[in-house]
Amino acid sequence: MTATLFINGPILSMDDNNSEPEAVLIVGNLIAAVGDEASLRAKMPDGTKLHDLKGQALIPAFLDTHGHFPDPGFIALFRVDLSSPPRGNCVDMTTALERLGEKARSTPKGEWVMGVLFDNTAIAEGRMPSREELDSVSLDHPIWVLHASGHNGVANSLALEMQGITQDTSDTESGRFGRATDGKLTGLIEGISAMGEMGDTDFLIDRDKFWAGFKACRDEYIAHGVTFAQNAWTSRKMLEHFASLPAGEDPGIDLLLLPIGELEPELSDGPNALEWAQNPYVTLGPRKLFTDGAFQLQTAYLSQPYHRVTDPDHPCGMPYMSPKDHRFEVRKLHNLGHQIHCHCNGDAGADLFIDAVAAAQADNPRDDHRHTIIHGQTLRDDQLERMADLGITVSFFSAHIHFWGDLHKSTFLGPDRANRLSPAASAEKYGVRYTLHNDASVTPTRPLHLAHCAVNRRTSGGQTLGEAQKISALSALRAQTIDAAWQVFQEDVRGSIEVGKTADLVILSGNPLHDPKSLKELRVICTIRRGNICD
């Protein structure tokens, strides 16, 4: 059994006292001892390797607190990247259509062409493509362009036909099919329920493509210090892909899967229950629900109208289901004993979930349920107070500050609400434990840049968005290590450098506490997973 002693560098343990020990000893895949160097040298086994940090920092490995692993791998290998600045370089419709056409020319007729990460708010024309524009790319390929948020998309005529969508197809409670003034379909499909399988991250992914994308995404996460990934909207098909991993095989990264809440109880009980391989590296976690959509599409559900309204019929956005139906789903999962993670971008969407949890707790009190609001970007102080009382936690999408912060201020929310975007400092004030996330592939998984977003709150345009909501570098790191582990009941096995925990560690190019303004300049030098250095 291999052993390694880490010395000669700042060690940030993220334990309850935020201690900074002199040395860490790992034996096999566990942390065996933490303390002063002399004591650990005295107890290290024969053959222990010495790892001189040479002033570089050792911290616990990062946990992905909300993402859609391995979707980034699918994008890299199988889809057309249409992202705009500051992430990509697709700046206008012509560029987008040219990229789709290039993919179509290399794709056999009849097979799908899928573009992703298209952002109507960042492209020159300020809109989604039309059905006619996608038809001009090809009439021989079904073409589907998914918005960067994952909450709407546009299909060409062949794609609509293949999906059975016609002028007679009715809107759903939480989804709409775009129509011109003459009633003809524009190709725009809004809302998860209306998009159907085209909105799933596993759309067009078979078993071979799944594992190819898995490996590509795993390598990206490991390179950035993430050893614990999430798939936070796991369809039945995706669950079956994950379940194809043999029971004893190590996939090279640990995983938490969040099945779609509406799949329960049938997913877990009855004749059609999922057969799970019980692989120790893959865990079924909270069940996932939604209350609303995305800010870029003005479908996030707000209590007050958008700063610059683009849809007069829905000036505050829209809920994805009625309060009655949402309460039913929350109560069902709560009573089944599941933890719930619920997508709530707007504060009115958060009200729906907070009210539903309050009702479920009143009927059936559960200690330490850790139900979680995902995104929570416009949470108000009164909501945070209620959350603290109800035991609700939150994971903030702080990367929005960089990628869309300027638009939040000018268009979506206006200056006052934008200055409270992802209000982590207020969460600390009211005693609500929180985490931070990237929501990959909406934004790429980059933990150090994410910490920079929450600590410095700088937009891509160079503005500071909400001085009062800045948090410390230590808080931002804890939110992606020990607090991230706690949020999904993993705090006993990972998230801090403590004896008995899994030896998942990251070596950084410098001490992240020394210059918080330069957090994004730090690099991951080395990722150690289960005691082994990852190549």
XYZ file of C-alpha atoms in Angstrom:
535
model
C 0.000 0.000 0.000
C 1.489 3.320 -1.075
C 1.944 6.216 1.331
C 2.800 9.872 0.748
C 3.710 12.657 3.144
C 2.972 16.215 1.977
C 5.143 18.930 3.511
C 6.531 22.413 3.001
C 3.524 24.355 1.785
C 0.332 25.968 3.023
C -2.264 23.277 3.754
C -5.863 24.480 3.974
C -7.791 21.707 5.671
C -11.358 23.143 5.494
C -12.097 21.415 8.800
C -14.373 22.999 11.414
C -11.550 25.225 12.634
C -10.069 25.990 9.199
C -6.795 24.668 10.569
C -3.590 24.829 8.536
C -1.470 21.823 9.523
C 2.199 21.433 8.644
C 1.836 18.036 6.998
C -0.602 15.447 5.681
C 0.012 11.711 5.439
C -2.053 9.596 3.073
C -1.904 5.817 3.107
C -3.652 3.965 0.328
C -6.793 5.882 -0.585
C -7.343 7.527 2.810
C -5.964 10.410 4.825
C -4.077 8.674 7.625
C -2.731 11.574 9.682
C -2.793 15.372 9.805
C -0.571 17.516 12.025
C 2.971 18.722 12.587
C 5.683 17.398 10.294
C 7.819 15.816 13.000
C 4.954 13.751 14.405
C 3.914 12.526 10.980
C 7.460 11.618 10.004
C 7.630 9.501 13.142
C 4.544 7.493 12.230
C 4.852 7.223 8.443
C 5.237 3.666 7.083
C 8.476 2.417 5.522
C 8.712 3.440 1.904
C 6.606 6.552 2.299
C 7.171 9.063 -0.493
C 7.900 12.657 0.460
C 6.070 15.257 -1.587
C 7.673 18.664 -1.161
C 5.015 21.244 -1.988
C 7.688 23.927 -2.416
C 5.316 26.620 -1.258
C 2.394 25.496 -3.347
C -0.957 25.053 -1.593
C -2.668 21.774 -0.737
C -6.460 21.834 -0.375
C -9.280 19.279 -0.545
C -10.375 18.420 -4.076
C -13.351 20.341 -5.423
C -16.868 18.941 -5.624
C -19.227 19.808 -8.456
C -22.302 21.060 -6.591
C -24.605 21.346 -9.604
C -23.835 20.324 -13.176
C -24.768 17.955 -15.939
C -21.836 15.562 -16.238
C -20.902 14.320 -18.835
C -22.681 16.821 -21.108
C -19.517 18.920 -21.697
C -17.933 15.825 -23.227
C -20.861 15.407 -25.606
C -20.410 19.013 -26.753
C -16.710 18.570 -27.376
C -17.176 15.390 -29.415
C -20.598 15.393 -31.057
C -22.220 18.816 -31.128
C -21.688 22.226 -32.696
C -20.415 24.839 -30.228
C -22.281 28.111 -30.863
C -21.170 29.940 -27.723
C -20.635 33.705 -27.857
C -18.203 35.948 -25.958
C -17.034 35.858 -23.227
C -17.045 32.082 -23.551
C -16.769 31.506 -27.308
C -16.519 33.419 -30.576
C -19.849 32.933 -32.317
C -20.774 36.608 -32.685
C -23.579 36.633 -35.274
C -26.181 34.512 -37.028
C -24.039 34.089 -40.131
C -21.296 32.442 -38.084
C -23.789 30.158 -36.352
C -25.378 29.036 -39.623
C -21.983 28.482 -41.245
C -20.907 26.214 -38.378
C -24.130 24.237 -38.582
C -23.692 23.933 -42.353
C -20.150 22.649 -41.952
C -21.414 19.971 -39.584
C -24.259 19.067 -41.943
C -21.865 18.593 -44.858
C -19.898 16.035 -42.837
C -23.011 14.252 -41.541
C -24.931 11.603 -43.514
C -28.324 12.724 -44.787
C -31.136 12.002 -42.357
C -28.925 12.200 -39.287
C -29.295 14.985 -36.729
C -27.202 18.136 -36.503
C -27.317 19.668 -33.023
C -25.988 23.096 -32.101
C -25.611 24.079 -28.454
C -24.736 27.020 -26.194
C -26.487 29.524 -28.494
C -27.161 32.744 -26.574
C -29.718 35.145 -28.022
C -28.584 37.879 -25.604
C -24.951 37.801 -26.772
C -25.291 37.407 -30.542
C -25.401 40.486 -32.821
C -28.995 39.935 -33.951
C -30.257 39.540 -30.376
C -32.599 36.660 -31.192
C -32.821 32.920 -31.758
C -32.529 31.565 -35.326
C -35.724 30.909 -37.258
C -37.009 27.663 -38.717
C -36.438 29.100 -42.204
C -32.819 29.946 -41.419
C -32.183 26.400 -40.203
C -33.977 25.056 -43.294
C -31.533 27.079 -45.386
C -28.700 25.127 -43.774
C -30.191 21.793 -44.783
C -33.508 20.200 -45.647
C -31.906 16.761 -45.545
C -30.888 16.871 -41.867
C -33.031 17.419 -38.790
C -31.406 20.429 -37.095
C -31.865 21.402 -33.466
C -30.253 24.450 -31.828
C -30.399 24.467 -28.022
C -30.112 27.695 -26.037
C -27.157 28.133 -23.661
C -29.517 27.886 -20.681
C -30.999 24.615 -21.914
C -34.509 26.070 -21.555
C -35.457 26.607 -25.187
C -34.354 25.788 -28.695
C -35.204 26.049 -32.375
C -35.868 23.185 -34.781
C -35.916 23.139 -38.564
C -38.861 21.733 -40.511
C -37.508 18.190 -40.716
C -36.777 18.096 -36.972
C -40.317 19.275 -36.184
C -41.731 16.631 -38.508
C -39.622 13.860 -36.993
C -40.743 14.887 -33.508
C -44.383 14.927 -34.554
C -44.799 18.651 -33.865
C -47.372 20.326 -36.106
C -49.445 23.517 -36.156
C -52.082 21.576 -34.218
C -49.709 20.714 -31.375
C -50.945 22.421 -28.216
C -48.820 24.395 -25.785
C -48.250 22.811 -22.393
C -48.699 24.390 -18.976
C -45.003 25.224 -18.859
C -44.014 25.076 -22.527
C -44.819 26.923 -25.728
C -44.390 26.398 -29.456
C -43.508 29.615 -31.260
C -45.968 30.715 -33.934
C -45.916 33.525 -36.481
C -48.907 35.848 -36.910
C -50.322 33.461 -39.535
C -50.158 30.598 -37.046
C -47.247 28.803 -38.716
C -44.580 27.311 -36.461
C -41.421 29.402 -36.154
C -39.438 26.406 -34.921
C -38.986 27.958 -31.450
C -39.815 25.601 -28.578
C -39.815 27.029 -25.052
C -39.808 25.083 -21.794
C -38.611 21.657 -20.754
C -42.007 19.983 -21.088
C -42.464 21.238 -24.667
C -38.923 20.338 -25.782
C -39.369 16.768 -24.552
C -36.405 14.515 -25.330
C -34.713 17.320 -27.285
C -34.195 19.133 -23.997
C -32.470 16.200 -22.316
C -28.685 16.229 -22.073
C -28.668 12.665 -23.427
C -30.517 13.568 -26.639
C -28.983 11.599 -29.557
C -26.512 9.867 -27.209
C -26.211 6.094 -27.471
C -24.125 3.903 -25.162
C -20.887 4.255 -27.141
C -21.219 8.041 -27.379
C -22.076 8.187 -23.695
C -18.828 6.552 -22.599
C -16.746 8.544 -25.086
C -18.262 11.774 -23.743
C -17.859 10.514 -20.186
C -14.105 10.059 -20.586
C -13.638 13.464 -22.218
C -15.633 15.207 -19.489
C -13.899 13.273 -16.701
C -10.493 14.346 -17.967
C -11.609 17.994 -18.064
C -12.987 17.895 -14.518
C -9.915 16.170 -13.103
C -7.642 18.723 -14.806
C -9.441 21.468 -12.892
C -9.324 19.686 -9.540
C -12.843 18.214 -9.471
C -13.029 14.601 -8.288
C -16.761 14.445 -7.509
C -19.204 15.284 -10.320
C -22.972 15.706 -10.571
C -25.560 14.898 -13.153
C -28.376 17.068 -11.874
C -31.194 16.066 -14.235
C -30.780 12.353 -14.788
C -33.348 10.850 -17.118
C -34.179 7.165 -17.048
C -32.126 6.656 -20.203
C -29.139 8.438 -18.658
C -29.476 6.394 -15.468
C -29.316 3.245 -17.570
C -26.131 4.497 -19.239
C -24.505 5.091 -15.847
C -25.790 1.742 -14.584
C -23.951 -0.025 -17.420
C -20.698 0.543 -15.484
C -19.659 -2.834 -14.033
C -20.115 -3.038 -10.273
C -16.422 -3.010 -9.375
C -15.024 -0.749 -12.093
C -13.535 2.624 -11.138
C -14.592 5.230 -13.748
C -11.861 7.648 -12.668
C -14.214 10.114 -10.979
C -16.893 9.809 -8.298
C -20.440 10.674 -9.308
C -23.708 11.823 -7.783
C -26.823 11.356 -9.917
C -30.029 13.339 -9.342
C -32.956 11.508 -10.962
C -35.866 13.540 -12.300
C -38.336 13.840 -9.424
C -41.379 13.047 -11.528
C -39.927 9.562 -12.157
C -40.689 8.615 -8.547
C -41.948 6.390 -7.022
C -41.935 4.150 -10.097
C -38.179 4.590 -10.549
C -37.418 3.059 -7.159
C -40.334 0.733 -6.530
C -42.530 -1.619 -8.510
C -42.162 -3.831 -11.589
C -40.394 -1.124 -13.631
C -37.927 -0.044 -10.947
C -34.417 0.701 -12.162
C -31.910 -2.129 -11.788
C -28.910 -0.435 -10.207
C -25.423 -1.987 -10.328
C -24.436 -0.578 -6.900
C -21.087 0.630 -8.157
C -19.343 2.247 -5.135
C -18.197 5.210 -7.236
C -21.710 6.185 -8.346
C -24.391 7.336 -5.898
C -28.060 8.150 -6.396
C -28.664 11.452 -4.647
C -31.426 14.051 -4.341
C -34.398 14.110 -6.688
C -34.621 17.111 -9.011
C -37.551 19.478 -9.565
C -38.107 22.804 -11.360
C -40.203 25.875 -10.632
C -39.121 28.186 -13.465
C -36.822 28.871 -16.415
C -33.916 31.145 -17.341
C -33.132 34.861 -17.103
C -31.808 35.112 -20.670
C -35.225 34.001 -21.949
C -37.137 35.945 -19.283
C -38.771 32.717 -18.131
C -37.215 32.815 -14.655
C -40.189 33.632 -12.406
C -39.852 36.969 -10.575
C -42.095 38.702 -8.044
C -41.568 42.019 -9.884
C -41.343 42.579 -13.666
C -38.106 42.339 -15.586
C -36.174 45.581 -15.920
C -36.737 45.627 -19.693
C -39.662 43.372 -20.507
C -39.472 41.410 -23.776
C -42.727 39.462 -23.336
C -45.606 41.761 -22.297
C -47.831 38.735 -21.685
C -45.388 37.465 -19.048
C -43.608 40.523 -17.592
C -42.477 38.555 -14.526
C -41.553 35.369 -16.365
C -43.472 32.157 -15.818
C -43.744 29.252 -13.388
C -43.135 25.782 -14.777
C -46.049 24.302 -12.860
C -48.950 25.448 -10.712
C -48.459 25.876 -6.945
C -50.822 22.943 -6.374
C -48.909 20.587 -8.669
C -45.559 21.700 -7.277
C -46.706 21.119 -3.702
C -47.835 17.644 -4.715
C -44.395 16.772 -6.150
C -42.510 18.201 -3.160
C -44.769 16.435 -0.650
C -44.461 13.149 -2.550
C -40.651 13.200 -2.577
C -40.436 14.513 0.983
C -42.686 11.724 2.259
C -40.672 9.127 0.331
C -37.621 10.277 2.296
C -35.747 11.831 -0.614
C -33.697 14.996 -0.495
C -34.926 17.522 -3.082
C -32.869 19.866 -5.248
C -35.147 22.387 -6.953
C -34.220 24.768 -9.776
C -35.435 28.229 -8.719
C -33.872 31.133 -10.609
C -36.410 33.849 -9.799
C -37.561 34.848 -6.324
C -41.186 34.006 -7.159
C -40.009 30.566 -8.261
C -38.199 30.241 -4.928
C -41.399 31.216 -3.088
C -43.151 28.251 -4.696
C -40.536 25.840 -3.376
C -40.178 27.410 0.073
C -43.957 27.332 0.543
C -44.099 23.717 -0.637
C -41.345 22.629 1.770
C -43.064 24.469 4.625
C -46.305 22.617 3.880
C -44.528 19.244 3.598
C -42.678 19.817 6.866
C -45.897 20.825 8.620
C -47.522 17.556 7.531
C -44.495 15.331 8.046
C -41.589 16.907 9.971
C -38.160 15.612 8.946
C -34.952 16.560 10.724
C -31.985 17.526 8.563
C -33.638 17.028 5.189
C -31.268 19.506 3.453
C -33.724 20.332 0.680
C -31.875 22.715 -1.616
C -32.678 25.647 -3.876
C -30.553 25.470 -7.007
C -29.419 28.822 -8.455
C -31.338 31.071 -6.017
C -30.016 34.065 -7.889
C -32.623 36.587 -6.715
C -33.315 35.368 -3.190
C -34.620 38.106 -0.880
C -33.642 38.509 2.765
C -37.108 37.461 3.977
C -36.743 34.247 1.974
C -33.327 33.525 3.439
C -34.785 33.968 6.925
C -37.510 31.433 6.138
C -34.978 29.056 4.611
C -32.882 29.148 7.766
C -35.955 28.313 9.849
C -37.012 25.490 7.501
C -33.541 23.979 7.070
C -33.403 24.766 3.334
C -29.967 25.263 1.811
C -28.962 26.856 -1.506
C -26.406 26.477 -4.288
C -25.664 29.803 -5.992
C -24.937 30.130 -9.704
C -22.270 32.777 -9.074
C -20.692 32.300 -12.508
C -23.646 34.317 -13.855
C -21.965 37.401 -12.391
C -19.149 37.084 -14.925
C -20.978 35.682 -17.938
C -24.277 37.631 -17.785
C -23.772 40.192 -15.003
C -23.743 43.184 -17.346
C -27.051 42.084 -18.871
C -28.560 41.480 -15.445
C -27.825 45.091 -14.616
C -28.928 46.640 -17.928
C -31.753 44.343 -19.039
C -32.854 41.444 -16.859
C -33.003 42.771 -13.295
C -31.856 46.384 -13.266
C -29.111 47.802 -10.994
C -30.673 47.172 -7.560
C -31.627 43.531 -8.034
C -28.481 42.816 -10.060
C -26.353 43.977 -7.129
C -27.923 41.140 -5.102
C -27.350 38.477 -7.745
C -26.457 35.208 -5.983
C -26.510 36.882 -2.535
C -23.975 34.713 -0.732
C -23.108 37.344 1.883
C -26.773 37.620 2.833
C -26.974 33.832 3.117
C -24.073 33.967 5.586
C -25.827 36.728 7.532
C -28.978 34.650 7.968
C -27.193 31.370 8.665
C -28.063 29.583 5.430
C -25.292 27.192 4.422
C -24.586 27.497 0.698
C -22.463 26.238 -2.163
C -21.380 27.628 -5.547
C -21.731 26.022 -8.969
C -21.057 26.394 -12.691
C -23.993 24.340 -14.025
C -21.823 22.812 -16.750
C -22.287 22.885 -19.608
C -24.075 26.256 -19.203
C -20.736 27.606 -18.004
C -17.564 25.487 -17.942
C -16.485 23.774 -14.730
C -13.736 26.060 -13.426
C -13.718 26.081 -9.596
C -11.060 28.762 -9.162
C -12.767 31.140 -11.583
C -16.064 30.397 -9.846
C -14.529 31.343 -6.507
C -13.222 34.527 -8.133
C -16.773 35.363 -9.279
C -18.192 35.093 -5.758
C -15.274 36.867 -4.072
C -14.720 39.744 -6.506
C -18.114 39.926 -8.305
C -16.622 41.304 -11.520
C -18.612 41.098 -14.744
C -17.034 40.311 -18.105
C -17.497 44.004 -18.912
C -15.395 45.042 -15.909
C -18.146 46.200 -13.534
C -18.332 45.264 -9.861
C -21.784 43.846 -9.194
C -22.801 44.261 -5.568
C -19.940 45.138 -3.252
C -22.047 44.167 -0.226
C -22.480 40.589 -1.467
C -18.766 39.788 -1.750
C -17.577 36.840 0.337
C -14.106 35.816 1.501
C -11.843 33.521 -0.495
C -12.062 31.012 2.344
C -15.867 30.995 2.168
C -15.758 30.511 -1.608
C -13.380 27.556 -1.236
C -15.417 25.977 1.561
C -18.503 26.342 -0.634
C -16.861 24.017 -3.158
C -15.269 21.585 -0.709
C -16.636 20.815 2.767
C -19.894 22.738 2.381
C -20.412 21.088 -0.987
C -19.900 17.681 0.628
C -22.293 18.558 3.457
C -25.020 19.691 1.067
C -25.327 16.157 -0.356
C -24.624 14.175 2.844
C -21.006 13.400 1.895
C -19.268 15.344 4.666
C -18.154 12.209 6.513
C -16.108 10.912 3.584
C -14.846 13.934 1.606
C -14.584 17.713 1.430
C -11.876 18.380 4.038
C -8.395 17.199 4.955
C -9.181 15.111 8.036
C -8.183 11.669 9.221
C -10.244 8.862 7.742
C -11.548 10.785 4.752
C -10.944 9.889 1.122
C -7.585 11.204 -0.082
C -8.942 13.536 -2.748
C -6.634 16.564 -2.836
C -5.564 19.387 -5.126
C -2.245 21.210 -5.327
C -2.591 24.854 -6.384
C 0.096 27.126 -7.811
C -0.203 29.452 -4.821
C -2.093 30.184 -1.618
C -5.633 31.223 -2.594
C -6.039 33.199 0.644
C -3.114 35.526 0.031
C -4.487 37.592 -2.862
C -8.230 37.089 -3.371
C -8.253 39.501 -6.326
C -6.001 37.105 -8.216
C -7.914 33.896 -7.560
C -8.622 33.316 -11.243
C -4.879 33.484 -11.978
C -4.129 30.422 -9.842
C -3.679 27.054 -11.550
C -4.335 23.470 -10.555
C -0.884 21.876 -10.555
C -1.961 18.389 -9.607
C -5.134 16.478 -8.724
C -4.896 13.519 -6.338
C -7.861 11.150 -6.340
C -8.154 8.333 -3.815
C -4.464 8.701 -3.040
C -3.299 8.510 -6.662
C -1.913 11.380 -8.709
C -4.064 11.819 -11.817
C -2.135 12.012 -15.088
